[in-house]
Coordinates of C-alpha atoms and ligand atoms in Angstrom, one line a residue:
M1 CA 0.0 0.0 0.0
I2 CA 1.5 3.4 -1.0
S3 CA 0.8 6.2 1.3
E4 CA -0.8 9.3 0.2
M5 CA 2.3 11.2 0.9
A6 CA 4.5 9.0 -1.3
L7 CA 1.7 9.2 -4.0
Q8 CA 1.9 13.0 -3.9
T9 CA 5.6 12.9 -4.5
I10 CA 5.4 10.4 -7.3
R11 CA 3.0 12.8 -8.9
N12 CA 5.6 15.4 -9.1
F13 CA 7.6 13.2 -11.4
A14 CA 5.0 11.4 -13.6
M15 CA 1.7 12.5 -15.2
E16 CA -1.5 11.4 -13.4
Q17 CA -2.4 9.2 -16.4
N18 CA 0.8 7.4 -16.2
I19 CA 0.3 6.4 -12.5
L20 CA -2.0 3.3 -11.9
L21 CA -2.9 2.1 -8.5
N22 CA -3.5 -1.6 -7.6
E23 CA -2.7 -2.4 -11.2
P24 CA -3.0 -6.0 -12.3
M25 CA 0.4 -7.0 -13.7
R26 CA -1.1 -9.7 -16.1
G27 CA -1.7 -7.0 -18.6
H28 CA 1.9 -5.8 -18.7
V29 CA 3.8 -9.2 -18.9
T30 CA 3.8 -11.7 -21.8
F31 CA 3.0 -14.5 -19.5
R32 CA -0.4 -12.9 -18.9
V33 CA -0.5 -13.7 -15.2
G34 CA 0.3 -11.8 -12.2
G35 CA -1.6 -9.9 -9.4
P36 CA -1.7 -6.1 -8.7
A37 CA 1.3 -3.8 -8.2
D38 CA 0.5 -1.2 -5.4
C39 CA 1.6 1.4 -7.9
F40 CA 2.5 1.1 -11.6
V41 CA 4.3 4.1 -13.2
E42 CA 5.1 4.6 -16.8
V43 CA 8.2 6.6 -16.9
C44 CA 8.6 8.9 -19.8
D45 CA 12.0 10.6 -19.4
K46 CA 15.2 9.8 -17.7
E47 CA 15.4 12.7 -15.5
A48 CA 12.0 11.7 -14.0
L49 CA 13.3 8.1 -13.7
R50 CA 16.3 9.5 -11.8
K51 CA 14.1 11.4 -9.4
L52 CA 11.7 8.6 -8.9
C53 CA 14.5 6.1 -8.1
K54 CA 16.3 8.5 -5.7
Y55 CA 13.0 9.3 -3.9
L56 CA 11.8 5.7 -3.6
K57 CA 15.2 4.6 -2.4
A58 CA 15.4 7.3 0.1
A59 CA 11.8 6.7 1.4
G60 CA 12.6 2.9 1.6
I61 CA 9.8 2.0 -0.8
P62 CA 10.5 -1.1 -2.7
Y63 CA 10.6 -0.5 -6.5
F64 CA 11.3 -2.5 -9.6
V65 CA 12.3 -1.4 -13.1
M66 CA 10.7 -3.4 -16.0
G67 CA 10.6 -3.1 -19.7
N68 CA 8.2 -5.0 -21.8
G69 CA 7.6 -7.8 -19.2
S70 CA 8.7 -10.5 -21.7
N71 CA 10.9 -12.3 -19.1
L72 CA 9.1 -11.8 -15.9
L73 CA 6.8 -14.1 -13.8
V74 CA 4.8 -11.9 -11.3
S75 CA 3.2 -13.6 -8.3
D76 CA -0.5 -13.9 -8.0
A77 CA -0.2 -11.7 -4.9
G78 CA 1.4 -9.0 -7.0
Y79 CA 4.0 -6.6 -6.0
Q80 CA 4.0 -4.5 -2.9
G81 CA 5.8 -1.5 -4.0
V82 CA 6.2 0.7 -7.2
I83 CA 6.7 -0.7 -10.6
L84 CA 8.6 1.7 -12.8
R85 CA 8.1 0.8 -16.4
V86 CA 10.6 2.0 -18.9
Q87 CA 9.0 1.4 -22.3
G88 CA 7.2 3.5 -24.9
G89 CA 7.8 6.9 -23.1
M90 CA 11.6 6.6 -23.5
N91 CA 12.1 5.1 -26.9
E92 CA 14.1 7.7 -29.0
I93 CA 16.4 6.1 -31.7
T94 CA 19.1 8.1 -33.5
V95 CA 21.6 7.0 -36.2
N96 CA 25.0 8.7 -36.8
G97 CA 27.1 6.8 -39.4
T98 CA 27.3 3.3 -38.2
C99 CA 26.3 4.1 -34.6
V100 CA 22.8 3.7 -33.5
K101 CA 21.8 5.1 -30.1
A102 CA 18.5 3.9 -28.5
Q103 CA 16.7 4.8 -25.2
A104 CA 16.0 1.9 -23.0
G105 CA 12.3 1.9 -23.7
A106 CA 12.7 1.3 -27.5
T107 CA 11.9 -2.3 -28.4
M108 CA 14.7 -4.4 -29.9
A109 CA 12.5 -4.9 -32.9
Q110 CA 12.2 -1.1 -33.5
V111 CA 15.9 -0.6 -33.2
A112 CA 16.8 -3.5 -35.5
K113 CA 14.3 -2.2 -38.0
V114 CA 15.8 1.3 -38.0
A115 CA 19.3 -0.2 -38.4
M116 CA 18.1 -2.3 -41.3
E117 CA 16.6 0.9 -42.9
H118 CA 19.7 2.7 -42.6
G119 CA 21.7 -0.2 -44.2
L120 CA 23.4 -1.3 -40.9
T121 CA 23.8 -4.9 -40.1
G122 CA 24.5 -6.6 -36.7
L123 CA 21.1 -6.4 -34.9
E124 CA 19.2 -8.9 -37.2
F125 CA 19.3 -11.4 -34.2
A126 CA 17.3 -9.0 -32.0
S127 CA 14.5 -8.3 -34.5
G128 CA 12.3 -11.1 -33.0
I129 CA 13.1 -10.8 -29.3
P130 CA 10.1 -9.1 -27.7
G131 CA 11.8 -7.0 -25.2
T132 CA 13.1 -3.5 -24.8
I133 CA 16.6 -2.4 -25.2
G134 CA 16.8 -1.9 -21.4
G135 CA 15.7 -5.6 -20.7
G136 CA 17.9 -6.8 -23.6
I137 CA 21.0 -5.1 -22.3
V138 CA 20.5 -6.4 -18.7
M139 CA 19.8 -10.0 -19.9
N140 CA 22.4 -9.8 -22.8
A141 CA 19.5 -11.0 -24.9
G142 CA 20.6 -13.1 -27.8
A143 CA 19.4 -15.5 -30.5
Y144 CA 20.7 -17.4 -33.6
D145 CA 24.4 -16.9 -32.6
G146 CA 24.1 -13.2 -32.0
D147 CA 23.7 -11.3 -28.6
M148 CA 23.9 -7.8 -27.3
S149 CA 27.6 -8.2 -26.3
Q150 CA 28.6 -8.4 -29.9
V151 CA 27.1 -5.0 -30.9
V152 CA 27.1 -2.9 -27.8
K153 CA 29.5 0.1 -27.8
S154 CA 28.5 1.7 -24.6
V155 CA 25.6 1.7 -22.2
E156 CA 24.3 4.6 -20.1
V157 CA 23.1 3.6 -16.7
L158 CA 21.6 5.3 -13.6
S159 CA 23.7 4.2 -10.7
P160 CA 22.3 3.3 -7.3
D161 CA 23.4 6.8 -6.2
G162 CA 21.4 8.5 -8.8
E163 CA 24.2 9.3 -11.2
F164 CA 24.3 8.7 -14.9
W165 CA 27.3 6.6 -15.9
T166 CA 28.5 5.5 -19.3
L167 CA 29.9 2.0 -19.2
D168 CA 31.9 0.6 -22.2
N169 CA 31.4 -2.9 -23.4
A170 CA 34.1 -4.5 -21.4
T171 CA 32.8 -2.9 -18.1
M172 CA 29.4 -4.3 -18.9
E173 CA 30.9 -7.8 -18.3
F174 CA 28.3 -9.4 -20.5
G175 CA 27.8 -13.2 -20.1
Y176 CA 25.3 -15.8 -21.1
R177 CA 21.9 -14.1 -20.4
T178 CA 23.7 -11.7 -17.8
S179 CA 25.5 -8.6 -17.5
A180 CA 27.3 -6.6 -14.7
V181 CA 24.1 -4.5 -14.2
K182 CA 21.7 -7.4 -13.7
G183 CA 20.2 -7.4 -10.2
H184 CA 22.5 -4.6 -9.1
A185 CA 20.0 -1.6 -8.8
Y186 CA 21.4 -0.1 -11.9
V187 CA 18.9 1.1 -14.5
V188 CA 19.7 1.2 -18.1
T189 CA 18.7 4.4 -19.7
E190 CA 20.3 4.2 -23.1
A191 CA 22.6 2.1 -25.3
E192 CA 24.9 2.7 -28.2
F193 CA 25.4 0.1 -30.9
E194 CA 28.4 -0.1 -33.3
L195 CA 27.1 -1.7 -36.5
T196 CA 28.5 -2.6 -40.0
P197 CA 27.4 -1.2 -43.3
G198 CA 25.2 -3.7 -45.1
N199 CA 22.5 -4.1 -47.8
P200 CA 19.0 -3.3 -46.5
A201 CA 17.4 -5.9 -48.7
Q202 CA 19.8 -8.6 -47.5
I203 CA 19.3 -7.5 -43.8
K204 CA 15.6 -7.7 -44.3
A205 CA 15.8 -11.2 -45.9
V206 CA 17.8 -12.4 -42.8
M207 CA 15.2 -10.9 -40.5
D208 CA 12.4 -12.4 -42.4
G209 CA 14.2 -15.7 -42.3
L210 CA 14.7 -15.7 -38.6
A211 CA 11.1 -14.7 -38.0
A212 CA 9.9 -17.6 -40.1
K213 CA 12.2 -20.0 -38.0
R214 CA 10.6 -18.6 -34.8
R215 CA 7.1 -19.1 -36.0
E216 CA 7.9 -22.6 -37.2
K217 CA 9.7 -23.7 -33.9
Q218 CA 8.1 -21.6 -31.1
P219 CA 4.6 -21.7 -29.5
L220 CA 4.1 -18.0 -30.3
E221 CA 0.3 -18.3 -30.3
F222 CA 0.3 -18.8 -26.4
P223 CA 1.5 -16.4 -23.7
S224 CA 4.9 -17.2 -22.4
A225 CA 8.3 -15.7 -21.5
G226 CA 10.2 -17.4 -24.3
S227 CA 12.6 -20.1 -23.2
T228 CA 11.9 -20.7 -19.5
F229 CA 15.3 -22.1 -18.6
K230 CA 18.9 -21.2 -19.5
R231 CA 20.9 -23.6 -21.7
P232 CA 22.7 -25.9 -19.2
E233 CA 26.5 -26.4 -20.2
G234 CA 26.6 -29.3 -22.7
Y235 CA 23.0 -29.7 -23.1
F236 CA 19.8 -28.1 -24.5
A237 CA 17.1 -27.5 -21.9
G238 CA 14.2 -28.3 -24.4
K239 CA 15.7 -31.7 -25.3
L240 CA 16.3 -32.6 -21.6
I241 CA 12.7 -31.8 -20.9
Q242 CA 11.4 -33.8 -23.8
D243 CA 13.6 -36.7 -22.9
A244 CA 12.3 -36.6 -19.4
G245 CA 8.9 -37.4 -20.8
L246 CA 7.5 -33.9 -20.0
R247 CA 6.3 -32.9 -23.4
G248 CA 2.8 -31.4 -22.9
F249 CA 2.8 -32.0 -19.1
A250 CA 0.5 -29.5 -17.5
I251 CA -0.5 -28.1 -14.0
G252 CA -3.7 -26.3 -14.3
G253 CA -3.2 -23.9 -17.3
A254 CA 0.6 -24.0 -17.3
Q255 CA 1.9 -26.4 -19.8
V256 CA 5.2 -27.5 -21.2
S257 CA 4.8 -26.6 -24.9
E258 CA 4.2 -29.5 -27.2
K259 CA 5.8 -27.6 -30.0
H260 CA 8.9 -26.6 -28.1
C261 CA 9.7 -28.2 -24.7
G262 CA 11.9 -25.4 -23.6
F263 CA 8.8 -23.1 -23.3
V264 CA 6.4 -23.1 -20.5
I265 CA 3.2 -21.7 -21.8
N266 CA -0.1 -20.3 -20.6
T267 CA -2.9 -22.2 -22.2
R268 CA -5.8 -20.5 -20.5
P269 CA -5.0 -16.8 -20.2
G270 CA -7.3 -15.3 -17.6
D271 CA -7.6 -18.6 -15.8
T272 CA -4.0 -19.7 -15.4
T273 CA -2.3 -18.5 -12.2
A274 CA 1.3 -17.6 -11.7
A275 CA 1.4 -20.3 -9.0
E276 CA 0.7 -22.9 -11.5
I277 CA 3.4 -21.7 -13.7
Y278 CA 5.8 -21.6 -10.9
A279 CA 4.8 -25.1 -9.7
L280 CA 5.4 -26.4 -13.2
I281 CA 8.9 -24.7 -13.4
K282 CA 9.7 -26.4 -10.2
H283 CA 8.3 -29.8 -11.3
V284 CA 10.4 -29.7 -14.5
Q285 CA 13.6 -28.8 -12.6
A286 CA 13.0 -31.7 -10.2
V287 CA 12.3 -34.3 -12.9
V288 CA 15.3 -33.3 -15.0
K289 CA 17.6 -33.2 -11.9
E290 CA 16.4 -36.8 -10.9
K291 CA 16.6 -38.2 -14.4
F292 CA 19.8 -36.5 -15.7
D293 CA 21.4 -35.1 -12.8
V294 CA 21.3 -31.5 -14.5
E295 CA 20.2 -28.5 -12.8
L296 CA 18.0 -26.3 -14.9
E297 CA 18.4 -22.6 -14.1
P298 CA 15.4 -20.5 -14.8
E299 CA 16.0 -17.7 -17.4
V300 CA 12.6 -16.2 -16.4
I301 CA 12.8 -13.7 -13.5
F302 CA 10.4 -14.1 -10.6
L303 CA 9.0 -11.0 -9.0
G304 CA 6.9 -11.1 -5.8
E305 CA 6.2 -13.8 -3.2
F306 CA 6.2 -17.5 -4.5
Ligands
FAD1 C1 8.0 -15.4 -27.3 C2 9.3 -14.9 -26.6 C3 10.5 -15.2 -27.2 C4 11.8 -14.8 -26.7 N1 12.8 -15.1 -27.4 C5 14.0 -14.7 -26.7 C6 15.2 -15.0 -27.3 O1 15.4 -15.4 -28.4 N2 16.5 -14.5 -26.8 C7 16.4 -13.9 -25.6 O2 17.5 -13.5 -24.9 N3 15.2 -13.7 -24.9 C8 14.0 -14.0 -25.4 N4 12.9 -13.9 -24.8 C9 12.9 -13.3 -23.4 C10 12.8 -11.7 -23.4 O3 12.2 -11.2 -24.5 C11 14.2 -11.1 -23.0 O4 14.8 -11.6 -21.9 C12 14.1 -9.6 -23.1 O5 15.5 -9.2 -23.1 C13 13.5 -9.0 -21.9 O6 13.2 -7.6 -22.2 P1 12.0 -6.9 -21.4 O7 12.2 -5.4 -21.9 O8 10.8 -7.6 -21.7 O9 12.4 -7.0 -19.8 P2 11.5 -7.4 -18.6 O10 11.0 -8.8 -18.9 O11 10.5 -6.2 -18.5 O12 12.6 -7.4 -17.6 C14 13.7 -8.4 -17.5 C15 14.8 -8.0 -16.5 O13 15.4 -6.8 -17.0 C16 15.2 -5.8 -16.1 N5 15.0 -4.5 -16.8 C17 14.2 -4.3 -17.8 N6 14.4 -3.0 -18.3 C18 15.4 -2.5 -17.4 C19 16.1 -1.2 -17.5 N7 15.8 -0.3 -18.3 N8 17.0 -1.0 -16.6 C20 17.4 -2.1 -15.7 N9 16.9 -3.2 -15.7 C21 15.9 -3.5 -16.4 C22 14.1 -6.1 -15.2 O14 14.2 -5.6 -13.9 C23 14.3 -7.7 -15.1 O15 15.2 -8.0 -14.2 C24 11.6 -14.2 -25.4 C25 10.5 -13.9 -24.7 C26 9.2 -14.3 -25.4 C27 8.0 -14.0 -24.6

Protein backbone atom coordinates (compact mmCIF):
# COMPACT_ATOMS: atom_id res chain seq x y z
CA MET A 1 0.00 0.00 0.00
CA ILE A 2 1.47 3.36 -1.05
CA SER A 3 0.86 6.22 1.37
CA GLU A 4 -0.88 9.38 0.19
CA MET A 5 2.33 11.32 0.90
CA ALA A 6 4.41 8.99 -1.28
CA LEU A 7 1.81 9.24 -4.02
CA GLN A 8 1.93 13.03 -3.91
CA THR A 9 5.69 12.91 -4.45
CA ILE A 10 5.39 10.38 -7.28
CA ARG A 11 2.89 12.74 -8.93
CA ASN A 12 5.63 15.40 -9.09
CA PHE A 13 7.62 13.15 -11.44
CA ALA A 14 4.98 11.45 -13.59
CA MET A 15 1.75 12.51 -15.21
CA GLU A 16 -1.47 11.44 -13.51
CA GLN A 17 -2.50 9.20 -16.42
CA ASN A 18 0.83 7.35 -16.14
CA ILE A 19 0.29 6.39 -12.50
CA LEU A 20 -1.94 3.38 -11.89
CA LEU A 21 -2.85 2.10 -8.46
CA ASN A 22 -3.51 -1.52 -7.63
CA GLU A 23 -2.73 -2.33 -11.24
CA PRO A 24 -3.01 -6.01 -12.32
CA MET A 25 0.37 -7.01 -13.72
CA ARG A 26 -1.10 -9.64 -16.04
CA GLY A 27 -1.77 -6.88 -18.55
CA HIS A 28 1.88 -5.84 -18.62
CA VAL A 29 3.74 -9.14 -18.96
CA THR A 30 3.82 -11.63 -21.83
CA PHE A 31 2.95 -14.58 -19.53
CA ARG A 32 -0.43 -12.84 -18.94
CA VAL A 33 -0.52 -13.74 -15.24
CA GLY A 34 0.26 -11.79 -12.09
CA GLY A 35 -1.55 -9.90 -9.37
CA PRO A 36 -1.64 -6.17 -8.70
CA ALA A 37 1.25 -3.80 -8.18
CA ASP A 38 0.54 -1.25 -5.44
CA CYS A 39 1.60 1.42 -7.86
CA PHE A 40 2.57 1.18 -11.53
CA VAL A 41 4.29 4.14 -13.16
CA GLU A 42 5.00 4.55 -16.84
CA VAL A 43 8.24 6.56 -16.93
CA CYS A 44 8.59 8.97 -19.82
CA ASP A 45 12.00 10.60 -19.42
CA LYS A 46 15.27 9.79 -17.76
CA GLU A 47 15.34 12.77 -15.42
CA ALA A 48 11.95 11.70 -14.03
CA LEU A 49 13.34 8.18 -13.71
CA ARG A 50 16.34 9.49 -11.78
CA LYS A 51 14.16 11.48 -9.40
CA LEU A 52 11.72 8.61 -8.87
CA CYS A 53 14.47 6.09 -8.11
CA LYS A 54 16.20 8.54 -5.79
CA TYR A 55 12.99 9.31 -3.90
CA LEU A 56 11.82 5.69 -3.62
CA LYS A 57 15.26 4.56 -2.41
CA ALA A 58 15.46 7.33 0.19
CA ALA A 59 11.89 6.68 1.36
CA GLY A 60 12.56 2.94 1.66
CA ILE A 61 9.75 2.08 -0.75
CA PRO A 62 10.48 -1.11 -2.74
CA TYR A 63 10.59 -0.53 -6.49
CA PHE A 64 11.27 -2.60 -9.56
CA VAL A 65 12.21 -1.42 -13.05
CA MET A 66 10.71 -3.36 -15.94
CA GLY A 67 10.65 -3.10 -19.69
CA ASN A 68 8.19 -5.05 -21.81
CA GLY A 69 7.65 -7.79 -19.21
CA SER A 70 8.69 -10.51 -21.65
CA ASN A 71 10.92 -12.28 -19.16
CA LEU A 72 8.95 -11.85 -15.95
CA LEU A 73 6.76 -14.10 -13.84
CA VAL A 74 4.88 -11.92 -11.35
CA SER A 75 3.24 -13.66 -8.39
CA ASP A 76 -0.53 -13.87 -7.97
CA ALA A 77 -0.17 -11.69 -4.87
CA GLY A 78 1.35 -9.02 -7.08
CA TYR A 79 4.07 -6.60 -6.06
CA GLN A 80 4.09 -4.54 -2.90
CA GLY A 81 5.83 -1.41 -4.01
CA VAL A 82 6.24 0.63 -7.15
CA ILE A 83 6.78 -0.76 -10.63
CA LEU A 84 8.62 1.67 -12.88
CA ARG A 85 8.02 0.71 -16.48
CA VAL A 86 10.57 2.02 -18.95
CA GLN A 87 9.00 1.42 -22.31
CA GLY A 88 7.16 3.49 -24.92
CA GLY A 89 7.78 6.87 -23.22
CA MET A 90 11.56 6.58 -23.49
CA ASN A 91 12.10 5.18 -26.95
CA GLU A 92 14.11 7.64 -29.02
CA ILE A 93 16.42 6.12 -31.65
CA THR A 94 19.11 8.10 -33.48
CA VAL A 95 21.59 7.06 -36.15
CA ASN A 96 24.98 8.62 -36.72
CA GLY A 97 27.06 6.86 -39.37
CA THR A 98 27.42 3.26 -38.25
CA CYS A 99 26.39 4.07 -34.69
CA VAL A 100 22.81 3.63 -33.46
CA LYS A 101 21.75 5.09 -30.12
CA ALA A 102 18.53 3.94 -28.51
CA GLN A 103 16.79 4.82 -25.29
CA ALA A 104 16.03 1.93 -22.95
CA GLY A 105 12.31 1.85 -23.72
CA ALA A 106 12.70 1.32 -27.46
CA THR A 107 12.00 -2.27 -28.41
CA MET A 108 14.75 -4.41 -29.84
CA ALA A 109 12.52 -4.92 -32.90
CA GLN A 110 12.21 -1.15 -33.46
CA VAL A 111 15.96 -0.61 -33.20
CA ALA A 112 16.73 -3.55 -35.49
CA LYS A 113 14.28 -2.14 -38.05
CA VAL A 114 15.82 1.35 -37.95
CA ALA A 115 19.28 -0.18 -38.35
CA MET A 116 18.05 -2.18 -41.34
CA GLU A 117 16.49 0.92 -42.94
CA HIS A 118 19.84 2.70 -42.60
CA GLY A 119 21.68 -0.22 -44.18
CA LEU A 120 23.36 -1.32 -40.96
CA THR A 121 23.88 -4.97 -40.17
CA GLY A 122 24.44 -6.62 -36.75
CA LEU A 123 21.08 -6.41 -34.99
CA GLU A 124 19.17 -8.92 -37.13
CA PHE A 125 19.26 -11.48 -34.29
CA ALA A 126 17.36 -9.06 -32.02
CA SER A 127 14.50 -8.31 -34.43
CA GLY A 128 12.28 -11.09 -33.08
CA ILE A 129 13.06 -10.79 -29.36
CA PRO A 130 10.00 -9.15 -27.77
CA GLY A 131 11.76 -6.99 -25.17
CA THR A 132 13.07 -3.47 -24.75
CA ILE A 133 16.66 -2.32 -25.16
CA GLY A 134 16.82 -1.96 -21.34
CA GLY A 135 15.70 -5.54 -20.75
CA GLY A 136 17.84 -6.79 -23.63
CA ILE A 137 20.99 -5.15 -22.29
CA VAL A 138 20.46 -6.38 -18.72
CA MET A 139 19.80 -9.92 -19.93
CA ASN A 140 22.36 -9.82 -22.77
CA ALA A 141 19.49 -11.02 -24.94
CA GLY A 142 20.51 -13.19 -27.84
CA ALA A 143 19.37 -15.59 -30.50
CA TYR A 144 20.69 -17.42 -33.54
CA ASP A 145 24.37 -16.91 -32.63
CA GLY A 146 24.02 -13.20 -31.94
CA ASP A 147 23.71 -11.33 -28.68
CA MET A 148 23.88 -7.79 -27.34
CA SER A 149 27.52 -8.14 -26.28
CA GLN A 150 28.57 -8.41 -29.95
CA VAL A 151 27.17 -5.02 -30.96
CA VAL A 152 27.04 -2.83 -27.83
CA LYS A 153 29.55 0.02 -27.81
CA SER A 154 28.47 1.60 -24.55
CA VAL A 155 25.56 1.69 -22.12
CA GLU A 156 24.27 4.61 -20.11
CA VAL A 157 23.02 3.58 -16.68
CA LEU A 158 21.57 5.29 -13.67
CA SER A 159 23.73 4.27 -10.72
CA PRO A 160 22.27 3.32 -7.33
CA ASP A 161 23.42 6.77 -6.17
CA GLY A 162 21.37 8.51 -8.80
CA GLU A 163 24.18 9.40 -11.22
CA PHE A 164 24.30 8.72 -14.94
CA TRP A 165 27.34 6.66 -15.91
CA THR A 166 28.48 5.54 -19.33
CA LEU A 167 29.90 2.01 -19.25
CA ASP A 168 31.86 0.57 -22.15
CA ASN A 169 31.35 -2.94 -23.48
CA ALA A 170 34.10 -4.50 -21.32
CA THR A 171 32.77 -2.89 -18.14
CA MET A 172 29.33 -4.36 -18.87
CA GLU A 173 30.83 -7.86 -18.33
CA PHE A 174 28.30 -9.51 -20.60
CA GLY A 175 27.83 -13.23 -20.11
CA TYR A 176 25.25 -15.79 -21.13
CA ARG A 177 21.90 -14.01 -20.41
CA THR A 178 23.57 -11.77 -17.87
CA SER A 179 25.54 -8.56 -17.46
CA ALA A 180 27.24 -6.54 -14.75
CA VAL A 181 24.06 -4.50 -14.23
CA LYS A 182 21.71 -7.45 -13.71
CA GLY A 183 20.27 -7.48 -10.20
CA HIS A 184 22.45 -4.60 -8.99
CA ALA A 185 20.03 -1.66 -8.82
CA TYR A 186 21.44 -0.07 -11.98
CA VAL A 187 18.86 1.17 -14.45
CA VAL A 188 19.72 1.13 -18.14
CA THR A 189 18.69 4.39 -19.76
CA GLU A 190 20.35 4.23 -23.17
CA ALA A 191 22.62 2.06 -25.31
CA GLU A 192 24.88 2.74 -28.22
CA PHE A 193 25.47 0.08 -30.87
CA GLU A 194 28.37 -0.08 -33.31
CA LEU A 195 27.11 -1.73 -36.50
CA THR A 196 28.52 -2.54 -39.94
CA PRO A 197 27.38 -1.20 -43.31
CA GLY A 198 25.25 -3.69 -45.19
CA ASN A 199 22.55 -4.06 -47.79
CA PRO A 200 19.02 -3.27 -46.49
CA ALA A 201 17.36 -5.90 -48.69
CA GLN A 202 19.78 -8.58 -47.49
CA ILE A 203 19.37 -7.50 -43.86
CA LYS A 204 15.58 -7.67 -44.24
CA ALA A 205 15.83 -11.12 -45.83
CA VAL A 206 17.85 -12.36 -42.83
CA MET A 207 15.27 -10.90 -40.40
CA ASP A 208 12.38 -12.44 -42.34
CA GLY A 209 14.18 -15.81 -42.31
CA LEU A 210 14.70 -15.68 -38.54
CA ALA A 211 11.06 -14.65 -37.97
CA ALA A 212 9.92 -17.63 -40.05
CA LYS A 213 12.14 -19.94 -37.99
CA ARG A 214 10.59 -18.58 -34.76
CA ARG A 215 7.06 -19.08 -36.09
CA GLU A 216 7.93 -22.63 -37.10
CA LYS A 217 9.71 -23.69 -33.88
CA GLN A 218 8.16 -21.60 -31.07
CA PRO A 219 4.64 -21.65 -29.59
CA LEU A 220 4.09 -17.95 -30.34
CA GLU A 221 0.31 -18.44 -30.30
CA PHE A 222 0.41 -18.86 -26.48
CA PRO A 223 1.51 -16.39 -23.78
CA SER A 224 4.96 -17.26 -22.42
CA ALA A 225 8.25 -15.67 -21.46
CA GLY A 226 10.20 -17.38 -24.22
CA SER A 227 12.71 -20.03 -23.15
CA THR A 228 11.92 -20.73 -19.52
CA PHE A 229 15.35 -22.10 -18.65
CA LYS A 230 18.92 -21.19 -19.50
CA ARG A 231 20.85 -23.60 -21.67
CA PRO A 232 22.78 -25.86 -19.29
CA GLU A 233 26.45 -26.38 -20.17
CA GLY A 234 26.67 -29.20 -22.71
CA TYR A 235 22.90 -29.71 -23.09
CA PHE A 236 19.76 -28.14 -24.52
CA ALA A 237 17.04 -27.49 -21.93
CA GLY A 238 14.21 -28.34 -24.36
CA LYS A 239 15.76 -31.69 -25.31
CA LEU A 240 16.33 -32.66 -21.65
CA ILE A 241 12.71 -31.79 -20.81
CA GLN A 242 11.45 -33.75 -23.81
CA ASP A 243 13.64 -36.76 -22.95
CA ALA A 244 12.33 -36.59 -19.38
CA GLY A 245 8.87 -37.33 -20.81
CA LEU A 246 7.47 -33.92 -19.95
CA ARG A 247 6.28 -32.78 -23.40
CA GLY A 248 2.76 -31.42 -22.89
CA PHE A 249 2.86 -31.97 -19.12
CA ALA A 250 0.50 -29.51 -17.44
CA ILE A 251 -0.35 -28.11 -14.04
CA GLY A 252 -3.64 -26.26 -14.39
CA GLY A 253 -3.31 -23.90 -17.33
CA ALA A 254 0.50 -24.00 -17.30
CA GLN A 255 1.95 -26.43 -19.81
CA VAL A 256 5.27 -27.59 -21.21
CA SER A 257 4.75 -26.63 -24.83
CA GLU A 258 4.21 -29.55 -27.18
CA LYS A 259 5.83 -27.55 -29.96
CA HIS A 260 8.98 -26.56 -28.02
CA CYS A 261 9.62 -28.22 -24.65
CA GLY A 262 11.88 -25.35 -23.58
CA PHE A 263 8.83 -23.09 -23.34
CA VAL A 264 6.36 -23.13 -20.45
CA ILE A 265 3.16 -21.66 -21.90
CA ASN A 266 -0.08 -20.28 -20.52
CA THR A 267 -2.83 -22.23 -22.24
CA ARG A 268 -5.74 -20.50 -20.50
CA PRO A 269 -5.06 -16.76 -20.22
CA GLY A 270 -7.36 -15.21 -17.62
CA ASP A 271 -7.60 -18.50 -15.76
CA THR A 272 -4.02 -19.75 -15.34
CA THR A 273 -2.24 -18.57 -12.19
CA ALA A 274 1.37 -17.61 -11.63
CA ALA A 275 1.41 -20.31 -8.92
CA GLU A 276 0.63 -22.95 -11.57
CA ILE A 277 3.43 -21.72 -13.81
CA TYR A 278 5.81 -21.63 -10.86
CA ALA A 279 4.81 -25.14 -9.75
CA LEU A 280 5.38 -26.44 -13.27
CA ILE A 281 8.83 -24.82 -13.45
CA LYS A 282 9.76 -26.46 -10.12
CA HIS A 283 8.39 -29.82 -11.28
CA VAL A 284 10.38 -29.70 -14.52
CA GLN A 285 13.55 -28.81 -12.59
CA ALA A 286 13.00 -31.69 -10.15
CA VAL A 287 12.30 -34.31 -12.85
CA VAL A 288 15.28 -33.27 -15.01
CA LYS A 289 17.53 -33.29 -11.96
CA GLU A 290 16.34 -36.74 -10.96
CA LYS A 291 16.60 -38.26 -14.45
CA PHE A 292 19.76 -36.59 -15.76
CA ASP A 293 21.39 -34.98 -12.72
CA VAL A 294 21.29 -31.62 -14.51
CA GLU A 295 20.24 -28.41 -12.74
CA LEU A 296 17.99 -26.30 -14.94
CA GLU A 297 18.34 -22.66 -14.04
CA PRO A 298 15.37 -20.45 -14.87
CA GLU A 299 16.00 -17.67 -17.38
CA VAL A 300 12.66 -16.18 -16.33
CA ILE A 301 12.81 -13.66 -13.50
CA PHE A 302 10.42 -14.08 -10.58
CA LEU A 303 8.87 -11.02 -9.02
CA GLY A 304 6.89 -11.06 -5.77
CA GLU A 305 6.22 -13.89 -3.29
CA PHE A 306 6.20 -17.48 -4.53
C1 LIG B 1 8.00 -15.33 -27.33
C2 LIG B 1 9.29 -14.92 -26.66
C3 LIG B 1 10.49 -15.16 -27.28
C4 LIG B 1 11.69 -14.78 -26.65
N1 LIG B 1 12.86 -15.03 -27.31
C5 LIG B 1 14.02 -14.64 -26.73
C6 LIG B 1 15.27 -14.86 -27.39
O1 LIG B 1 15.34 -15.35 -28.51
N2 LIG B 1 16.40 -14.48 -26.76
C7 LIG B 1 16.40 -13.90 -25.53
O2 LIG B 1 17.46 -13.55 -25.00
N3 LIG B 1 15.23 -13.69 -24.87
C8 LIG B 1 14.06 -14.04 -25.44
N4 LIG B 1 12.87 -13.82 -24.78
C9 LIG B 1 12.90 -13.27 -23.42
C10 LIG B 1 12.85 -11.73 -23.33
O3 LIG B 1 12.25 -11.16 -24.48
C11 LIG B 1 14.23 -11.12 -23.11
O4 LIG B 1 14.80 -11.59 -21.90
C12 LIG B 1 14.22 -9.60 -23.08
O5 LIG B 1 15.56 -9.15 -23.03
C13 LIG B 1 13.47 -9.02 -21.88
O6 LIG B 1 13.26 -7.64 -22.12
P1 LIG B 1 12.03 -6.87 -21.43
O7 LIG B 1 12.11 -5.45 -21.83
O8 LIG B 1 10.76 -7.56 -21.71
O9 LIG B 1 12.44 -7.02 -19.90
P2 LIG B 1 11.51 -7.40 -18.66
O10 LIG B 1 10.95 -8.76 -18.86
O11 LIG B 1 10.56 -6.30 -18.41
O12 LIG B 1 12.60 -7.44 -17.51
C14 LIG B 1 13.62 -8.43 -17.53
C15 LIG B 1 14.73 -8.01 -16.56
O13 LIG B 1 15.34 -6.84 -17.04
C16 LIG B 1 15.26 -5.80 -16.07
N5 LIG B 1 15.07 -4.54 -16.80
C17 LIG B 1 14.22 -4.26 -17.81
N6 LIG B 1 14.40 -3.02 -18.25
C18 LIG B 1 15.39 -2.49 -17.51
C19 LIG B 1 16.08 -1.24 -17.49
N7 LIG B 1 15.78 -0.25 -18.32
N8 LIG B 1 17.06 -1.05 -16.58
C20 LIG B 1 17.39 -2.03 -15.69
N9 LIG B 1 16.80 -3.24 -15.67
C21 LIG B 1 15.82 -3.46 -16.57
C22 LIG B 1 14.09 -6.15 -15.17
O14 LIG B 1 14.25 -5.58 -13.88
C23 LIG B 1 14.20 -7.66 -15.16
O15 LIG B 1 15.18 -8.04 -14.23
C24 LIG B 1 11.66 -14.16 -25.38
C25 LIG B 1 10.43 -13.91 -24.77
C26 LIG B 1 9.25 -14.28 -25.40
C27 LIG B 1 7.94 -13.98 -24.73
